[in-house]
């Protein structure tokens, strides 16, 4: 599987994501600049975390006007897999590929810690290797991670099992319905605030994020972690 990692000015989790895909999962990952205008030959697109355009105006609000974004939208509309992590999630909501918005954390502070989550929907492209309602732990690192959507959007997300990850134990940022990650109706675009790419090797002290990537790559690779 050939995976594009979109790099914007200010992205800072692109290398972690590359290492997770390339070094841990042995898959073909390529950096693609925000200036590019084509995603031909890629099987999946991932938008990494960071501070695209310095988070000026609103997180993701400027990135979504980059050259590459119409291609990302086309890619998603074609039903191909798209994953947005943290700032990537923010960019996907700004681009209209996912509903709702990410607001400032309730405490108005940047929060960097490990969060407990439950896997609410394990029937997606990105979560099929988790058990239903499995409790996992992933790092979070954001200032604008409080998920907001209108009531009718929230009920649609709940009714259609589009909430994929929910904060467990405590809600760190004020997200409505404890939402940490959602998928679009079609099931090919996932956005999540926690960082699975920072939890893919025992050396990192946590492998709970590895199955997000393994689920997508299922059957196509034998990961190093799995062979240990
Ligand atoms: N780690 C990240 O992607 C940070 C996301 C975003 N810039 C925020 O602080 O909310």
XYZ file of N, CA and C and ligand atoms in Angstrom:
694
model
N 0.841 -1.194 0.000
C 0.000 0.000 0.000
C 0.880 1.249 0.000
N 0.557 2.195 -0.890
C 1.346 3.426 -1.007
C 0.599 4.548 -0.301
N 1.225 5.082 0.740
C 0.525 6.069 1.573
C 1.178 7.445 1.460
N 0.370 8.452 1.160
C 0.853 9.837 1.088
C 0.726 10.487 2.455
N 1.814 11.097 2.915
C 1.778 11.888 4.149
C 1.874 13.350 3.729
N 0.796 14.095 3.918
C 0.779 15.478 3.442
C 1.538 16.364 4.437
N 2.479 17.146 3.902
C 3.289 18.009 4.767
C 2.993 19.482 4.478
N 2.531 20.186 5.507
C 2.251 21.625 5.409
C 3.354 22.386 6.124
N 3.502 23.688 5.863
C 4.418 24.470 6.687
C 3.880 24.430 8.128
N 4.680 23.916 9.053
C 4.226 23.827 10.443
C 3.806 22.431 10.874
N 3.717 21.498 9.926
C 3.456 20.096 10.334
C 4.631 19.667 11.194
N 4.379 18.923 12.269
C 5.531 18.451 13.060
C 5.404 16.990 13.494
N 4.370 16.305 13.037
C 4.250 14.885 13.364
C 4.417 14.034 12.116
N 4.860 14.676 11.014
C 5.016 13.950 9.756
C 6.100 12.874 9.845
N 7.179 13.181 10.563
C 8.270 12.205 10.638
C 7.864 11.007 11.520
N 7.175 11.289 12.619
C 6.687 10.195 13.477
C 5.770 9.273 12.676
N 4.907 9.895 11.855
C 3.965 9.112 11.061
C 4.707 8.288 10.012
N 5.714 8.916 9.397
C 6.524 8.203 8.408
C 7.196 7.001 9.057
N 7.771 7.202 10.247
C 8.466 6.102 10.931
C 7.487 4.984 11.286
N 6.295 5.370 11.736
C 5.299 4.353 12.093
C 4.947 3.517 10.866
N 4.777 4.184 9.724
C 4.363 3.464 8.513
C 5.526 2.721 7.866
N 6.638 3.419 7.735
C 7.774 2.860 7.009
C 8.600 1.896 7.867
N 9.061 2.383 9.016
C 9.981 1.561 9.813
C 9.260 0.491 10.610
N 8.080 0.795 11.132
C 7.387 -0.190 11.966
C 6.502 -1.105 11.122
N 5.773 -0.512 10.194
C 4.818 -1.323 9.411
C 5.366 -1.770 8.059
N 6.596 -1.366 7.736
C 7.221 -1.757 6.457
C 6.354 -1.441 5.242
N 5.671 -0.338 5.281
C 4.863 0.000 4.118
C 5.455 1.197 3.384
N 5.003 1.407 2.163
C 5.565 2.453 1.320
C 4.902 3.794 1.637
N 5.595 4.607 2.419
C 5.057 5.926 2.771
C 5.896 6.999 2.078
N 5.238 8.025 1.583
C 5.936 9.101 0.876
C 5.442 10.435 1.410
N 6.375 11.366 1.622
C 5.968 12.727 1.978
C 5.446 13.416 0.718
N 4.345 14.124 0.854
C 3.801 14.888 -0.277
C 3.616 16.325 0.198
N 4.258 17.253 -0.496
C 4.182 18.662 -0.100
C 2.790 19.246 -0.345
N 2.430 20.202 0.506
C 1.163 20.931 0.349
C 1.076 21.656 -0.987
N 2.259 21.827 -1.643
C 2.289 22.530 -2.936
C 1.870 21.634 -4.098
N 1.943 20.302 -3.879
C 1.652 19.371 -4.982
C 0.193 19.455 -5.402
N -0.059 18.938 -6.607
C -1.439 18.997 -7.122
C -1.932 17.627 -7.548
N -1.213 16.581 -7.134
C -1.657 15.252 -7.551
C -1.435 14.220 -6.461
N -2.383 13.305 -6.364
C -2.238 12.174 -5.430
C -2.361 10.870 -6.206
N -2.066 10.957 -7.510
C -2.165 9.766 -8.355
C -1.224 8.707 -7.793
N -1.604 7.482 -7.910
C -0.780 6.327 -7.487
C -0.753 6.091 -5.984
N -1.481 6.873 -5.202
C -1.518 6.593 -3.763
C -2.780 5.814 -3.412
N -2.648 4.942 -2.416
C -3.789 4.122 -1.989
C -4.452 4.695 -0.744
N -3.732 5.537 -0.019
C -4.290 6.144 1.194
C -3.588 7.468 1.421
N -4.273 8.377 2.112
C -3.696 9.693 2.419
C -3.779 9.907 3.920
N -2.673 10.391 4.499
C -2.698 10.711 5.930
C -2.239 12.156 6.135
N -2.964 12.862 6.974
C -2.603 14.252 7.302
C -2.127 14.258 8.746
N -0.841 14.572 8.943
C -0.254 14.463 10.284
C -0.586 15.650 11.183
N -0.192 15.525 12.421
C -0.414 16.585 13.391
C 0.603 17.705 13.246
N 0.358 18.776 13.966
C 1.281 19.897 13.960
C 0.557 21.213 14.070
N 1.211 22.230 13.581
C 0.692 23.591 13.706
C 0.729 24.229 12.325
N -0.043 23.702 11.401
C 0.018 24.189 10.023
C -0.262 25.690 10.015
N 0.604 26.399 9.316
C 0.518 27.866 9.225
C 0.435 28.501 10.613
N 1.146 27.890 11.561
C 1.245 28.461 12.898
C -0.073 28.509 13.657
N -1.053 27.755 13.199
C -2.390 27.767 13.823
C -3.014 29.165 13.776
N -2.474 30.016 12.887
C -3.051 31.366 12.790
C -4.477 31.296 12.274
N -5.260 32.235 12.647
C -6.658 32.374 12.250
C -7.501 31.346 12.998
N -7.239 30.064 12.700
C -7.943 28.955 13.357
C -7.225 27.706 12.868
N -7.023 26.727 13.746
C -6.243 25.537 13.356
C -6.805 24.906 12.073
N -5.972 24.800 11.070
C -6.370 24.121 9.834
C -7.065 25.023 8.822
N -7.409 26.250 9.244
C -8.224 27.115 8.378
C -7.450 27.605 7.158
N -6.131 27.729 7.282
C -5.339 28.193 6.134
C -4.897 26.985 5.300
N -4.488 25.918 6.004
C -4.015 24.704 5.309
C -5.057 24.202 4.319
N -6.318 24.380 4.664
C -7.334 23.783 3.811
C -7.437 24.442 2.433
N -6.752 25.602 2.284
C -6.727 26.253 0.973
C -5.461 25.924 0.176
N -4.643 24.997 0.656
C -3.409 24.631 -0.047
C -3.716 23.939 -1.368
N -2.713 23.965 -2.251
C -2.837 23.310 -3.565
C -3.323 21.871 -3.475
N -2.802 21.149 -2.497
C -3.075 19.714 -2.444
C -4.501 19.397 -1.991
N -5.151 20.331 -1.317
C -6.437 19.995 -0.684
C -7.571 19.601 -1.640
N -7.707 20.251 -2.808
C -8.752 19.773 -3.721
C -8.529 18.297 -4.101
N -7.234 17.905 -4.166
C -6.914 16.504 -4.482
C -7.308 15.590 -3.329
N -7.071 16.073 -2.102
C -7.453 15.272 -0.917
C -8.971 15.096 -0.898
N -9.681 16.172 -1.223
C -11.150 16.106 -1.244
C -11.605 15.120 -2.323
N -10.982 15.191 -3.495
C -11.325 14.279 -4.601
C -11.059 12.824 -4.180
N -9.919 12.629 -3.544
C -9.478 11.311 -3.079
C -10.512 10.733 -2.103
N -10.936 11.596 -1.175
C -11.916 11.162 -0.168
C -13.270 10.880 -0.828
N -13.664 11.753 -1.722
C -14.959 11.578 -2.398
C -14.969 10.323 -3.265
N -13.773 9.856 -3.658
C -13.686 8.615 -4.440
C -13.769 7.392 -3.528
N -13.878 7.637 -2.224
C -14.041 6.516 -1.287
C -12.736 5.915 -0.814
N -11.614 6.580 -1.127
C -10.309 6.044 -0.696
C -10.012 6.484 0.742
N -9.170 5.709 1.452
C -8.935 6.000 2.875
C -8.152 7.281 3.142
N -8.679 8.077 4.057
C -8.015 9.307 4.487
C -8.036 9.328 6.014
N -6.850 9.560 6.606
C -6.754 9.643 8.068
C -6.168 10.998 8.446
N -6.834 11.717 9.327
C -6.303 12.984 9.826
C -6.061 12.863 11.314
N -4.829 13.136 11.733
C -4.475 13.011 13.144
C -4.243 14.409 13.716
N -4.960 14.737 14.775
C -4.789 15.992 15.489
C -4.952 17.193 14.550
N -3.883 17.892 14.178
C -4.054 18.994 13.234
C -4.663 18.480 11.923
N -4.383 17.223 11.605
C -4.987 16.611 10.411
C -6.497 16.525 10.548
N -6.968 16.201 11.738
C -8.416 16.160 12.018
C -8.993 17.565 11.855
N -8.281 18.555 12.407
C -8.748 19.942 12.307
C -8.855 20.367 10.842
N -7.864 19.971 10.037
C -7.869 20.330 8.610
C -9.042 19.651 7.895
N -9.315 18.402 8.250
C -10.424 17.679 7.604
C -11.782 18.315 7.923
N -11.940 18.844 9.144
C -13.216 19.513 9.454
C -13.285 20.853 8.707
N -12.145 21.559 8.655
C -12.128 22.846 7.934
C -12.428 22.634 6.453
N -11.973 21.497 5.909
C -12.175 21.211 4.485
C -13.571 20.657 4.215
N -14.337 20.424 5.272
C -15.699 19.922 5.082
C -15.768 18.424 4.839
N -14.664 17.721 5.056
C -14.694 16.260 4.848
C -15.225 15.539 6.075
N -15.200 16.225 7.211
C -15.800 15.686 8.436
C -16.645 16.795 9.060
N -17.743 16.432 9.706
C -18.609 17.461 10.288
C -18.057 18.000 11.612
N -18.554 19.162 12.020
C -18.185 19.721 13.311
C -16.900 20.513 13.255
N -16.389 20.856 14.445
C -15.188 21.689 14.545
C -14.458 21.357 15.839
N -13.172 21.720 15.871
C -12.374 21.539 17.088
C -12.141 22.912 17.691
N -12.648 23.091 18.914
C -12.518 24.389 19.594
C -11.364 24.339 20.593
N -11.061 25.500 21.162
C -10.048 25.555 22.231
C -10.450 24.619 23.351
N -9.461 23.981 23.971
C -9.742 23.134 25.130
C -10.455 23.967 26.189
N -11.323 23.325 26.944
C -12.085 24.037 27.970
C -11.219 24.846 28.927
N -10.047 24.294 29.269
C -9.192 25.002 30.232
C -8.284 26.036 29.552
N -8.450 26.201 28.242
C -7.682 27.168 27.439
C -6.182 26.902 27.487
N -5.813 25.655 27.819
C -4.385 25.332 27.885
C -4.036 24.247 26.880
N -2.760 24.205 26.505
C -2.267 23.100 25.682
C -2.172 21.889 26.596
N -2.772 20.783 26.193
C -2.749 19.583 27.040
C -1.888 18.522 26.378
N -0.912 18.026 27.112
C -0.011 17.002 26.604
C 0.053 15.885 27.631
N -0.633 14.781 27.361
C -0.613 13.661 28.294
C -1.163 12.411 27.613
N -1.188 11.323 28.355
C -1.792 10.114 27.811
C -3.261 10.091 28.198
N -4.110 9.828 27.220
C -5.550 9.805 27.492
C -6.084 8.386 27.348
N -7.026 8.038 28.231
C -7.711 6.756 28.102
C -8.861 6.933 27.116
N -9.032 5.933 26.252
C -10.074 6.006 25.222
C -10.823 4.690 25.167
N -12.044 4.725 24.643
C -12.672 3.458 24.269
C -12.844 3.456 22.762
N -12.649 2.281 22.177
C -12.888 2.113 20.749
C -14.380 1.845 20.608
N -15.093 2.844 20.123
C -16.554 2.756 20.063
C -17.032 1.998 18.841
N -16.258 2.101 17.768
C -16.645 1.410 16.540
C -15.427 0.670 16.002
N -15.477 -0.649 16.083
C -14.328 -1.435 15.598
C -14.649 -2.060 14.243
N -15.647 -1.490 13.576
C -16.012 -2.023 12.259
C -15.603 -1.047 11.169
N -14.517 -0.312 11.384
C -14.049 0.623 10.352
C -12.733 0.125 9.770
N -12.370 0.693 8.647
C -11.102 0.411 7.971
C -9.898 0.562 8.897
N -10.044 1.485 9.864
C -8.909 1.870 10.706
C -8.932 1.221 12.091
N -10.006 0.515 12.406
C -10.121 0.000 13.784
C -10.497 -1.481 13.856
N -10.471 -2.158 12.721
C -10.976 -3.540 12.772
C -10.112 -4.476 13.614
N -8.899 -4.073 13.941
C -8.074 -4.952 14.786
C -8.266 -4.701 16.288
N -9.153 -3.779 16.628
C -9.465 -3.555 18.051
C -10.723 -4.329 18.391
N -10.921 -4.573 19.682
C -12.174 -5.181 20.114
C -13.188 -4.074 20.332
N -14.448 -4.441 20.239
C -15.490 -3.450 20.493
C -15.398 -3.008 21.952
N -15.457 -1.710 22.179
C -15.394 -1.112 23.522
C -14.051 -1.352 24.217
N -13.040 -1.725 23.447
C -11.709 -1.926 24.044
C -11.198 -0.611 24.621
N -10.591 -0.694 25.782
C -10.017 0.507 26.392
C -8.540 0.589 25.992
N -8.162 1.695 25.409
C -6.769 1.868 25.001
C -6.264 3.216 25.530
N -4.960 3.396 25.437
C -4.347 4.646 25.912
C -3.512 5.241 24.783
N -3.756 6.510 24.470
C -2.963 7.166 23.418
C -2.565 8.571 23.879
N -1.412 9.043 23.392
C -1.012 10.415 23.740
C -1.928 11.444 23.080
N -2.213 12.515 23.807
C -2.857 13.676 23.192
C -1.921 14.873 23.393
N -1.963 15.807 22.468
C -1.102 17.001 22.547
C -1.750 18.093 21.713
N -2.619 18.852 22.322
C -3.320 19.873 21.551
C -3.847 20.997 22.447
N -4.077 22.145 21.779
C -4.709 23.276 22.463
C -6.152 23.435 22.008
N -6.432 22.895 20.812
C -7.763 23.048 20.220
C -8.328 21.667 19.884
N -8.745 20.966 20.912
C -9.189 19.583 20.688
C -10.596 19.303 21.158
N -11.315 20.356 21.488
C -12.652 20.190 22.056
C -13.672 20.067 20.929
N -14.152 18.850 20.708
C -15.031 18.612 19.560
C -16.397 19.239 19.771
N -16.833 19.967 18.767
C -18.155 20.606 18.813
C -18.914 20.322 17.525
N -20.200 20.039 17.660
C -21.087 19.963 16.488
C -22.496 20.292 16.959
N -23.313 20.734 16.038
C -24.717 21.012 16.352
C -25.382 19.734 16.837
N -26.456 19.899 17.590
C -27.167 18.752 18.179
C -27.564 17.702 17.152
N -28.113 18.168 16.017
C -28.570 17.194 15.014
C -27.405 16.425 14.399
N -26.251 17.096 14.277
C -25.056 16.419 13.744
C -24.576 15.375 14.753
N -24.576 15.779 16.026
C -24.150 14.845 17.085
C -25.041 13.608 17.102
N -26.360 13.822 16.986
C -27.220 12.636 17.034
C -27.020 11.768 15.808
N -26.748 12.407 14.667
C -26.468 11.576 13.483
C -25.188 10.766 13.683
N -24.157 11.425 14.238
C -22.893 10.719 14.487
C -23.121 9.521 15.403
N -23.932 9.748 16.443
C -24.197 8.658 17.396
C -25.046 7.561 16.745
N -26.108 7.963 16.049
C -27.021 6.978 15.454
C -26.328 6.095 14.428
N -25.384 6.696 13.706
C -24.754 5.936 12.616
C -23.385 5.372 13.010
N -23.143 5.294 14.312
C -21.866 4.738 14.820
C -20.652 5.420 14.200
N -20.760 6.737 13.979
C -19.616 7.451 13.407
C -18.625 7.935 14.475
N -18.997 7.780 15.746
C -18.016 8.073 16.802
C -17.133 6.831 16.929
N -15.857 6.997 16.629
C -14.954 5.839 16.595
C -14.162 5.727 17.896
N -13.705 6.875 18.410
C -12.979 6.890 19.692
C -13.649 7.893 20.627
N -13.767 7.478 21.902
C -14.336 8.372 22.903
C -13.389 8.405 24.104
N -13.234 9.585 24.705
C -12.412 9.663 25.917
C -13.080 8.860 27.018
N -12.267 8.109 27.759
C -12.785 7.325 28.881
C -12.203 7.932 30.162
N -12.743 7.578 31.290
C -12.277 8.061 32.609
C -12.511 9.555 32.804
N -11.900 10.356 31.923
C -12.130 11.801 32.047
C -12.172 12.420 30.656
N -12.848 13.547 30.565
C -12.896 14.294 29.310
C -11.845 15.398 29.433
N -10.727 15.291 28.690
C -9.623 16.223 28.942
C -9.859 17.634 28.431
N -10.753 17.793 27.440
C -10.804 19.079 26.750
C -12.195 19.681 26.594
N -13.220 18.959 27.056
C -14.584 19.477 26.926
C -15.303 19.036 25.665
N -14.731 18.079 24.935
C -15.377 17.567 23.719
C -16.798 17.114 24.004
N -17.740 17.495 23.147
C -19.118 17.025 23.320
C -19.155 15.508 23.180
N -19.969 14.884 23.979
C -20.119 13.413 23.995
C -18.779 12.690 24.178
N -17.807 13.370 24.752
C -16.459 12.790 24.968
C -15.798 12.318 23.667
N -16.127 12.985 22.585
C -15.643 12.523 21.272
C -14.150 12.800 21.082
N -13.421 11.728 20.709
C -11.983 11.863 20.428
C -11.684 11.593 18.961
N -12.611 10.916 18.263
C -12.398 10.622 16.847
C -13.697 10.235 16.171
N -13.865 10.721 14.927
C -15.092 10.390 14.180
C -14.751 9.972 12.757
N -15.696 9.253 12.155
C -15.519 8.829 10.766
C -16.681 9.390 9.953
N -16.461 9.591 8.660
C -17.556 10.109 7.830
C -18.591 9.006 7.585
N -19.710 9.399 7.013
C -20.813 8.462 6.785
C -20.383 7.275 5.940
N -19.571 7.545 4.939
C -19.157 6.498 4.018
C -18.146 5.535 4.640
N -17.470 6.010 5.709
C -16.542 5.136 6.425
C -15.121 5.122 5.897
N -14.757 6.128 5.093
C -13.379 6.134 4.569
C -12.531 7.303 5.075
N -13.146 8.249 5.804
C -12.375 9.391 6.312
C -12.463 9.429 7.834
N -11.323 9.200 8.486
C -11.288 9.206 9.955
C -10.485 10.407 10.447
N -11.016 11.110 11.419
C -10.266 12.175 12.085
C -10.197 11.870 13.564
N -9.020 12.034 14.151
C -8.869 11.751 15.590
C -7.872 12.705 16.210
N -8.165 13.194 17.428
C -7.228 14.078 18.115
C -6.052 13.300 18.718
N -6.235 12.123 19.314
C -5.081 11.395 19.875
C -4.107 10.956 18.768
N -2.881 10.672 19.184
C -1.798 10.371 18.236
C -1.440 8.887 18.213
N -2.009 8.105 17.321
C -1.654 6.686 17.266
C -0.201 6.466 16.836
N 0.328 7.401 16.016
C 1.695 7.227 15.498
C 2.750 7.359 16.594
N 2.344 7.888 17.761
C 3.301 8.012 18.880
C 3.229 6.797 19.799
N 2.453 5.800 19.405
C 2.279 4.616 20.263
C 2.296 3.359 19.402
N 3.454 3.126 18.751
C 3.525 2.006 17.812
C 4.650 1.016 18.094
N 5.434 1.255 19.139
C 6.572 0.376 19.415
C 6.758 0.268 20.905
N 7.170 -0.905 21.364
C 7.366 -1.055 22.803
C 8.431 -0.080 23.311
N 9.381 0.272 22.429
C 10.415 1.241 22.792
C 9.790 2.575 23.211
N 8.634 2.887 22.655
C 7.935 4.133 22.990
C 7.072 3.965 24.229
N 7.029 2.747 24.749
C 6.279 2.496 25.984
C 4.800 2.232 25.754
N 4.385 2.158 24.500
C 2.950 2.005 24.234
C 2.775 1.542 22.786
N 1.992 0.508 22.598
C 1.731 0.046 21.229
C 0.240 0.129 20.881
N -0.509 0.855 21.686
C -1.965 0.888 21.478
C -2.388 1.540 20.157
N -1.494 2.335 19.562
C -1.864 3.010 18.313
C -1.574 2.182 17.078
N -0.751 1.167 17.238
C -0.284 0.396 16.078
C -1.423 -0.193 15.256
N -2.473 -0.629 15.945
C -3.555 -1.304 15.211
C -4.390 -0.376 14.333
N -4.271 0.951 14.529
C -4.933 1.870 13.592
C -4.324 1.638 12.201
N -2.983 1.541 12.172
C -2.289 1.364 10.895
C -2.410 -0.075 10.405
N -2.271 -1.026 11.339
C -2.371 -2.437 10.965
C -3.749 -2.757 10.402
N -4.782 -2.132 10.975
C -6.141 -2.380 10.478
C -6.229 -2.008 9.004
N -5.658 -0.829 8.673
C -5.699 -0.358 7.294
C -4.862 -1.254 6.379
N -3.736 -1.699 6.904
C -2.806 -2.474 6.078
C -3.088 -3.972 6.134
N -4.056 -4.332 6.916
C -4.384 -5.726 7.197
C -4.148 -6.679 6.024
N -3.432 -7.718 6.305
C -3.232 -8.723 5.266
C -2.150 -8.347 4.281
N -1.741 -7.079 4.309
C -0.793 -6.639 3.283
C 0.644 -6.617 3.800
N 0.807 -6.495 5.109
C 2.164 -6.450 5.648
C 2.234 -7.264 6.926
N 3.425 -7.656 7.251
C 3.658 -8.266 8.547
C 4.490 -7.236 9.289
N 3.939 -6.657 10.330
C 4.676 -5.573 10.989
C 5.758 -6.137 11.895
N 6.724 -5.286 12.149
C 7.827 -5.706 13.023
C 7.288 -6.013 14.411
N 6.356 -5.131 14.862
C 5.814 -5.309 16.210
C 5.134 -6.668 16.331
N 4.398 -7.040 15.262
C 3.642 -8.290 15.304
C 4.571 -9.482 15.305
N 5.765 -9.324 14.734
C 6.655 -10.477 14.637
C 7.562 -10.607 15.860
N 7.478 -9.651 16.774
C 8.324 -9.728 17.963
C 7.857 -10.786 18.932
N -0.357 17.976 17.880
C -1.091 18.705 17.072
O -1.404 18.332 15.948
C -1.528 20.056 17.559
C -2.801 20.459 16.933
C -3.161 21.926 17.038
N -2.186 22.745 16.477
C -3.544 22.245 18.453
O -2.722 22.676 19.249
O -4.689 22.044 18.768
